[in-house]
PDB file of C-alpha atoms in Angstrom:
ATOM      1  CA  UNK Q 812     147.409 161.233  66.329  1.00  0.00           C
ATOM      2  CA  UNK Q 813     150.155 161.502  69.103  1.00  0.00           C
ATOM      3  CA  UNK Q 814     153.163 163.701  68.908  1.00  0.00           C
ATOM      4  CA  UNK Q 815     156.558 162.473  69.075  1.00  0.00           C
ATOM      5  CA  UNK Q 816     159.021 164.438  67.253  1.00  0.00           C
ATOM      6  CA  UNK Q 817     160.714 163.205  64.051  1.00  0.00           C
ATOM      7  CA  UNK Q 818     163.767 160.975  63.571  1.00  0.00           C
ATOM      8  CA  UNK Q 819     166.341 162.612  60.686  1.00  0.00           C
ATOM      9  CA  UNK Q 820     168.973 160.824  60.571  1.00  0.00           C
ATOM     10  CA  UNK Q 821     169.774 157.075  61.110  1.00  0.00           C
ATOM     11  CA  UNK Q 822     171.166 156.964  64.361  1.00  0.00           C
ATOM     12  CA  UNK Q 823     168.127 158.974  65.941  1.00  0.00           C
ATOM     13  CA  UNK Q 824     165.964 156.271  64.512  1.00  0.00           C
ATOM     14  CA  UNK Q 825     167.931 153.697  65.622  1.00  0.00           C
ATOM     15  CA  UNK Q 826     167.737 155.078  69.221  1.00  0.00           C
ATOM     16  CA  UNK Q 827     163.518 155.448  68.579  1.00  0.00           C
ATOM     17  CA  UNK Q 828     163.311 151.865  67.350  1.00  0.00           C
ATOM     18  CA  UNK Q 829     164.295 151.340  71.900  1.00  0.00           C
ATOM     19  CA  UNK Q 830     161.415 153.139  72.895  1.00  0.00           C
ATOM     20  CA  UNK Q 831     157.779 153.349  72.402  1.00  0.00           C
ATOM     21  CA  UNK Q 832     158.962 156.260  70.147  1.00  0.00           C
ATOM     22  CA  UNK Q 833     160.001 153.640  67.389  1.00  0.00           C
ATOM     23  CA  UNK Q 834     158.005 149.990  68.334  1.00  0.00           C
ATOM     24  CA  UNK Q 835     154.932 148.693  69.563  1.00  0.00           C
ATOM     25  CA  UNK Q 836     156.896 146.288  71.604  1.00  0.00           C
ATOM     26  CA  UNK Q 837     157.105 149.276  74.012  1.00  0.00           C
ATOM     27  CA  UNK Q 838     154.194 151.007  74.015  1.00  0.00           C
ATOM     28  CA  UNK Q 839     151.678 150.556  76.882  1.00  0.00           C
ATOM     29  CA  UNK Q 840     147.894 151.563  76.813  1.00  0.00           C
ATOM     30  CA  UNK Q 841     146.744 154.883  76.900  1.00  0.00           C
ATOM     31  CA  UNK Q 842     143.268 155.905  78.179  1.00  0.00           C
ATOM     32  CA  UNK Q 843     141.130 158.380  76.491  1.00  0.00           C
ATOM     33  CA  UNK Q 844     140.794 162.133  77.993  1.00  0.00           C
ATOM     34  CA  UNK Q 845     140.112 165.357  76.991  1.00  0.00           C
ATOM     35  CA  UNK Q 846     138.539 165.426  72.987  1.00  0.00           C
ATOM     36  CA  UNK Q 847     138.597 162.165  73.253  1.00  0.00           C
ATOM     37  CA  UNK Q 848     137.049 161.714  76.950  1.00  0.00           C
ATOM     38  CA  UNK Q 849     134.264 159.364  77.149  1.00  0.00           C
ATOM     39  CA  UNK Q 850     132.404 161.812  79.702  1.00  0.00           C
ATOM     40  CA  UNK Q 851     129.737 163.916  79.468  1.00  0.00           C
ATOM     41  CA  UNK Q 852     129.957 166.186  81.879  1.00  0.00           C
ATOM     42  CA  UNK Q 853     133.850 166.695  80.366  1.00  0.00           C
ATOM     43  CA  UNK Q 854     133.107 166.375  76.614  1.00  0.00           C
ATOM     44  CA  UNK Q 855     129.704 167.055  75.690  1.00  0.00           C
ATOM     45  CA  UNK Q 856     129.940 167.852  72.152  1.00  0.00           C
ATOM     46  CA  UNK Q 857     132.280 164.356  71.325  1.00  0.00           C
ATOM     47  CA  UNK Q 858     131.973 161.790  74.175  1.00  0.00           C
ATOM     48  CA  UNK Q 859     129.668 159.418  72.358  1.00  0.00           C
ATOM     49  CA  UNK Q 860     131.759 159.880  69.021  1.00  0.00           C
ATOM     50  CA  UNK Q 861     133.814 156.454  68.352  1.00  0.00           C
ATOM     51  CA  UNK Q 862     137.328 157.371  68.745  1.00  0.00           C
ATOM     52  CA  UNK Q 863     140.732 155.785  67.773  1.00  0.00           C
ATOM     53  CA  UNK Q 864     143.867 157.179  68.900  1.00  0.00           C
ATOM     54  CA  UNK Q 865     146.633 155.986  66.407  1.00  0.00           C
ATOM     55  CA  UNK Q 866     150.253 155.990  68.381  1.00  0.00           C
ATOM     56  CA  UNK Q 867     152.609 157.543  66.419  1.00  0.00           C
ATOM     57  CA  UNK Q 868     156.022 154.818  65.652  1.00  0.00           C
ATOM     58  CA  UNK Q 869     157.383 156.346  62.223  1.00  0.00           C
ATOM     59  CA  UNK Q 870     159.616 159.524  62.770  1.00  0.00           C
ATOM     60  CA  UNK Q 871     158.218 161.019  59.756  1.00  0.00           C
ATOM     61  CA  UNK Q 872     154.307 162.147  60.032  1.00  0.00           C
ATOM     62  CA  UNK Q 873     153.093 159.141  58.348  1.00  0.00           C
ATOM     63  CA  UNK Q 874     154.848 159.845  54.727  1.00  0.00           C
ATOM     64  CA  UNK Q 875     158.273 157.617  54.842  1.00  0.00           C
ATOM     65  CA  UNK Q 876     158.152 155.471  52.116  1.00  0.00           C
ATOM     66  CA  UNK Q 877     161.045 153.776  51.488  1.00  0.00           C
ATOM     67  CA  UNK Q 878     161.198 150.636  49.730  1.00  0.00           C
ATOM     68  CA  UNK Q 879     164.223 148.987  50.806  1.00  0.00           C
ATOM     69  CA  UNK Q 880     165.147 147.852  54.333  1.00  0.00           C
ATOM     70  CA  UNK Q 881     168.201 149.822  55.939  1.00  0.00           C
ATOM     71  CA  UNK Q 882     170.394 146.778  55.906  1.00  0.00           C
ATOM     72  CA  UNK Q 883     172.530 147.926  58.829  1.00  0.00           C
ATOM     73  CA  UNK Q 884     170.176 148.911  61.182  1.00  0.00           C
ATOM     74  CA  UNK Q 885     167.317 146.773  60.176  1.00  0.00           C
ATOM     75  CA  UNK Q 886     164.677 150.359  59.935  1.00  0.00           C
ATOM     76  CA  UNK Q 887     161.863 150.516  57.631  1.00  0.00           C
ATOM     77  CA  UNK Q 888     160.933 153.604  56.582  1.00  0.00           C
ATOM     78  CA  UNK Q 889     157.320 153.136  55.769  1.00  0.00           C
ATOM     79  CA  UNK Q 890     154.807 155.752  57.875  1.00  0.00           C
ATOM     80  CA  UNK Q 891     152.886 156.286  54.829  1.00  0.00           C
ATOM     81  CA  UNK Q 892     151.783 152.543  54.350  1.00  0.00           C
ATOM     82  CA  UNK Q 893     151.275 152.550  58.424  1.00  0.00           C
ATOM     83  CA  UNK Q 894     148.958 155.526  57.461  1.00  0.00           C
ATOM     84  CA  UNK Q 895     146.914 153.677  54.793  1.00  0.00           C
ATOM     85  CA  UNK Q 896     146.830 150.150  56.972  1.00  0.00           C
ATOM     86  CA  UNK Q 897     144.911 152.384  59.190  1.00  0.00           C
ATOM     87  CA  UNK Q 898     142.899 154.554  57.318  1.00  0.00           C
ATOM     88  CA  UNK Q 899     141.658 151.038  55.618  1.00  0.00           C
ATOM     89  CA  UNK Q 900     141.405 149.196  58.533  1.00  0.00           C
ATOM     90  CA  UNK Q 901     139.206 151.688  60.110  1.00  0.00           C
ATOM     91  CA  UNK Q 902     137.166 152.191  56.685  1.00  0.00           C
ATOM     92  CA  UNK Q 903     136.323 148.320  56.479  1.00  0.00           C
ATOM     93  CA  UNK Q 904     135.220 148.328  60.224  1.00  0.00           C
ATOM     94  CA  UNK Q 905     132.761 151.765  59.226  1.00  0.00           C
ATOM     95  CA  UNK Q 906     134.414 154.844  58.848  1.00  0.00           C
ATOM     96  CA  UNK Q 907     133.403 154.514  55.392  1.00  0.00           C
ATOM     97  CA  UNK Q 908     129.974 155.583  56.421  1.00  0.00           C
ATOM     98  CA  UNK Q 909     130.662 158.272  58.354  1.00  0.00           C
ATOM     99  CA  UNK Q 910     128.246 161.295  58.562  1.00  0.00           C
ATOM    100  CA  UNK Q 911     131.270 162.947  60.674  1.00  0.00           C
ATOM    101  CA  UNK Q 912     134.780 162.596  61.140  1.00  0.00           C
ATOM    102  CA  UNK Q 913     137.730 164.648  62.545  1.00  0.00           C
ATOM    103  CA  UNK Q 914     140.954 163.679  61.824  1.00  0.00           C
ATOM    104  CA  UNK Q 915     142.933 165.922  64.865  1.00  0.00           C
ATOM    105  CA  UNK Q 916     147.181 165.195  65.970  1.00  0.00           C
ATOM    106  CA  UNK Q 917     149.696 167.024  67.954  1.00  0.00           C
ATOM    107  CA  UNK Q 918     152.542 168.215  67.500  1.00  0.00           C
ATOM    108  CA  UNK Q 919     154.674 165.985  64.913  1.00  0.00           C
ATOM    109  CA  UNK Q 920     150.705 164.006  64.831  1.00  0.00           C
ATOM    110  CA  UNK Q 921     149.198 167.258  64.585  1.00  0.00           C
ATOM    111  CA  UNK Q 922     151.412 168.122  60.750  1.00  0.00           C
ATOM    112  CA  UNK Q 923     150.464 164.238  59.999  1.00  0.00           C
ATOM    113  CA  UNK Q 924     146.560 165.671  60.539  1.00  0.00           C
ATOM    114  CA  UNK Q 925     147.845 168.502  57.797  1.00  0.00           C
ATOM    115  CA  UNK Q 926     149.355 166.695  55.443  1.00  0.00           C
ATOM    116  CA  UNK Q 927     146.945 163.825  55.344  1.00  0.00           C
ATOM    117  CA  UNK Q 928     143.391 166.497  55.826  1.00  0.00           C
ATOM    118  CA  UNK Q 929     142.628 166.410  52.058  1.00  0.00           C
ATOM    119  CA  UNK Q 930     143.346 162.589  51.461  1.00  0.00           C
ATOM    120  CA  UNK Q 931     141.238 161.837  54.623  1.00  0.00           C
ATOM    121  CA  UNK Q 932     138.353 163.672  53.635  1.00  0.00           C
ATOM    122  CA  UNK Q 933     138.265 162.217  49.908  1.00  0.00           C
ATOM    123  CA  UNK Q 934     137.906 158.846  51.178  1.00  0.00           C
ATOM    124  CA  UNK Q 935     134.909 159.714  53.127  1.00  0.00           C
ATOM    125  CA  UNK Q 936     131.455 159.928  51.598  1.00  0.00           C
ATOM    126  CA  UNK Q 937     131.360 163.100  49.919  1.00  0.00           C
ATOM    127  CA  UNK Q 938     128.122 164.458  52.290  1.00  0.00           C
ATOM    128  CA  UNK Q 939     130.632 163.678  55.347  1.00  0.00           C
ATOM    129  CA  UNK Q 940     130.785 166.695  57.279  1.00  0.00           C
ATOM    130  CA  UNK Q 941     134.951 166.668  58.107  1.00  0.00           C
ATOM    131  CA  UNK Q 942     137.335 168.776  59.862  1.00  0.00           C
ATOM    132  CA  UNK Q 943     141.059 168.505  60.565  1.00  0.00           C
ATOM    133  CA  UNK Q 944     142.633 169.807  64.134  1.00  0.00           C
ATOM    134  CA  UNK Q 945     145.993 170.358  64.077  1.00  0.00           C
ATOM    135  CA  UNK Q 946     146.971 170.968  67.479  1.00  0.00           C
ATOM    136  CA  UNK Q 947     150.910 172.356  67.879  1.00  0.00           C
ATOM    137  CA  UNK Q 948     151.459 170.778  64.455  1.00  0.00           C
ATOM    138  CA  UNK Q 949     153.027 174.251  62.939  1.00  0.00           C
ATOM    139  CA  UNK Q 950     156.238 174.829  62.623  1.00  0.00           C
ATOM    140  CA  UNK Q 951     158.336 178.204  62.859  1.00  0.00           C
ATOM    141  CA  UNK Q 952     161.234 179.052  60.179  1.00  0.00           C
ATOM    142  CA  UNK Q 953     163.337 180.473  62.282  1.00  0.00           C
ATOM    143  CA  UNK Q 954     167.219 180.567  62.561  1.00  0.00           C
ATOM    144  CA  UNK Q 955     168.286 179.161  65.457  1.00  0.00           C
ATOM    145  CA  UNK Q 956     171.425 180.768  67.804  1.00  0.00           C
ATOM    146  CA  UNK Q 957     173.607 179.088  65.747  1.00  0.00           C
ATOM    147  CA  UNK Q 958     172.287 180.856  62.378  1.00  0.00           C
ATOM    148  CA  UNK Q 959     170.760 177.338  61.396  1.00  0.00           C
ATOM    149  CA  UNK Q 960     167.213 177.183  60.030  1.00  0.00           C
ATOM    150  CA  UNK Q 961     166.900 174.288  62.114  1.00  0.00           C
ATOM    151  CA  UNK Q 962     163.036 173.541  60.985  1.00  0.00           C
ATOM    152  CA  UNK Q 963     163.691 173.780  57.563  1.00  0.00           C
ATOM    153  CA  UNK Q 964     166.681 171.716  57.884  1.00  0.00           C
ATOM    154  CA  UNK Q 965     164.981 169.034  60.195  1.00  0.00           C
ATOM    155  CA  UNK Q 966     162.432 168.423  57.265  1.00  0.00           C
ATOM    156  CA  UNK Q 967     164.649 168.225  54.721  1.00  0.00           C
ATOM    157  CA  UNK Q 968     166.667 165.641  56.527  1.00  0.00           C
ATOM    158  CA  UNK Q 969     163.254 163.492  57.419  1.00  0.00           C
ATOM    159  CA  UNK Q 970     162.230 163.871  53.805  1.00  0.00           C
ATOM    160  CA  UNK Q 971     165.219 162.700  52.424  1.00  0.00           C
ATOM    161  CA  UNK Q 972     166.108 159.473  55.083  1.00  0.00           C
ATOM    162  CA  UNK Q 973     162.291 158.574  54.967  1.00  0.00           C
ATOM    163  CA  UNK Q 974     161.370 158.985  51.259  1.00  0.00           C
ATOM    164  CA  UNK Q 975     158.418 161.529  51.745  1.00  0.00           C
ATOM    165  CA  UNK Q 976     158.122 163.507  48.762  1.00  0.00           C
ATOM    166  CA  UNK Q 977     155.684 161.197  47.084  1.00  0.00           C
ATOM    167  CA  UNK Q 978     153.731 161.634  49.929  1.00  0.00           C
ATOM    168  CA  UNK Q 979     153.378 164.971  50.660  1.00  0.00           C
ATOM    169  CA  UNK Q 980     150.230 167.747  49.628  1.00  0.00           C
ATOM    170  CA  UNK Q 981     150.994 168.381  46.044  1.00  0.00           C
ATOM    171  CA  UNK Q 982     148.852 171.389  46.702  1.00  0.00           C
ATOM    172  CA  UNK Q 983     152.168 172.313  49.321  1.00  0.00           C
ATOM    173  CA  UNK Q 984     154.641 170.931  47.089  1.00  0.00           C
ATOM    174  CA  UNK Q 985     153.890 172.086  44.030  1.00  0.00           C
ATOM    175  CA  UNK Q 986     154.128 175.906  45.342  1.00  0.00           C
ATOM    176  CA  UNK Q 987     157.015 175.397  47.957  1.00  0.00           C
ATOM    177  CA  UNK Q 988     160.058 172.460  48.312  1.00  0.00           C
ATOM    178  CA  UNK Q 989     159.442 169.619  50.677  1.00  0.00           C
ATOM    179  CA  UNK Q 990     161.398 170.714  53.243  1.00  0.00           C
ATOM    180  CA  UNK Q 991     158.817 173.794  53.390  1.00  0.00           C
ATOM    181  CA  UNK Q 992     156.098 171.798  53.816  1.00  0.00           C
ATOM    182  CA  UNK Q 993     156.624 171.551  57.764  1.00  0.00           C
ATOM    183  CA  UNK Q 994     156.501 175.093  57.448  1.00  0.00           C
ATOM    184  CA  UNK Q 995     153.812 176.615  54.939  1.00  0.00           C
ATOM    185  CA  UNK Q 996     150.495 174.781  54.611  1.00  0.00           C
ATOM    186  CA  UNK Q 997     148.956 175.885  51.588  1.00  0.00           C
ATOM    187  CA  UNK Q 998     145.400 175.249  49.601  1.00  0.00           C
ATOM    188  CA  UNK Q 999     144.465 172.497  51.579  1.00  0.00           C
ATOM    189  CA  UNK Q1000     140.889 171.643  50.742  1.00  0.00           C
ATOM    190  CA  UNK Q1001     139.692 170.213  53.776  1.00  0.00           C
ATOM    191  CA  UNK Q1002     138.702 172.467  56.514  1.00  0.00           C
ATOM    192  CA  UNK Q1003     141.905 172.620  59.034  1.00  0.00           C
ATOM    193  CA  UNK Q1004     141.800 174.159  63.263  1.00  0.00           C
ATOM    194  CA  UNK Q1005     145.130 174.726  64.720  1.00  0.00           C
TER     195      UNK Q1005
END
C-alpha cells in the first residue's frame, strides 16, 4: 500500500482531493519494482507472486468512516469501506484461496498494513501462511521544537475528522487511546516486519 501522509484537518483534505493524493482522477499508472518486481534475476523469492498495489486516496490509513458527506467541501471520509471494497474485490477474484499472502505498505500505507494485519489474515484460509511488512509505517512520539507532540496530535486530529475509532486494533485500543495507535502497536496476532 503506498504512502502518502495523512490529511487532519479539512482544508488539507480539501487541497488532497487536487492531487493524486485525494482522487483517482489524478493518478497515473505505476509499474511494479522492487518486492513487487516481476524479475527474476531482481526478485527471486516474489516475482511470480500475483501482486496488487492499492494507491492510497483516503488521508487516514484506510479507517475513516464517516457517514455523512462534508457538505461544504463535498469529502467523504470513508478509507475503511475503500479498504473492504478491496479486500473483497480481491477475495472474489482468489485471494480467498491463498496458500500465501503478504499484506506490506509504506509509510502512512505501511501503519494501514498494521492496523489492518490481524483483519487481513482472518479472512484468509486459516492454513494461509501470512505476514505483514510495514515498511516506515512507525511513528515516533516525540515533541517537536515547538514542545508539540506533533505525532500524537496528528492522529488524534485524523481520528477525529475521519471517524476511525471503530476501525482501529481493539487489541491497540483497548490498552492505549486512538491517537496512540500511530504510535504503539500492540498484540497484534498476525506476524508483522518493519
Amino acid at each position: 500500500m503506498e504512502g502518502g501522509g495523512w490529511c487532519k484537518t479539512p482544508e488539507e483534505c480539501v487541497i488532497r482531493k487536487g492531487n493524486f493524493r485525494g482522487s483517482s482522477k489524478f493518478m497515473k499508472p505505476l509499474s511494479f519494482s522492487g518486492i513487487l518486481g516481476g524479475n527474476q534475476q531482481f526478485n527471486p523469492d516474489f516475482y511470480n507472486w500475483n501482486r496488487v498495489k492499492v494507491r492510497y486516496c483516503d488521508g487516514s490509513s484506510f479507517t475513516g468512516d464517516v457517514e455523512e458527506v462534508d457538505s461544504k467541501t463535498n469529502l467523504h471520509f470513508r478509507g475503511a469501506r475503500v479498504w473492504d471494497a478491496i479486500i473483497e474485490d480481491l477475495l472474489n477474484k482468489g485471494m480467498s484461496k491463498a496458500k500465501s499472502a503478504i499484506l506490506s505498505g509504506c509509510s502512512a500505507g505501511g501503519l494501514a498494513a498494521v492496523l489492518h494485519c490481524d483483519k487481513f489474515k482472518d479472512l484468509l484460509p486459516p492454513s494461509a501462511f501470512v505476514k505483514c511488512v510495514s515498511d516506515a509505517g512507525y511513528f515516533i512520539d516525540g515533541t517537536d521544537i515547538t514542545g508539540n507532540k506533533f505525532v500524537r496530535t496528528s492522529f488524534k486530529n485524523v481520528v477525529t475528522l475521519h471517524g476511525s475509532v471503530k476501525n482501529l486494533p481493539s487489541s491497540c485500543t483497548s490498552r492505549v487511546s486512538p491517537e496512540l495507535v500511530s504510535i504503539i502497536h500492540l498484540r497484534l496476532k498476525g506476524t508483522l516486519f518493519s
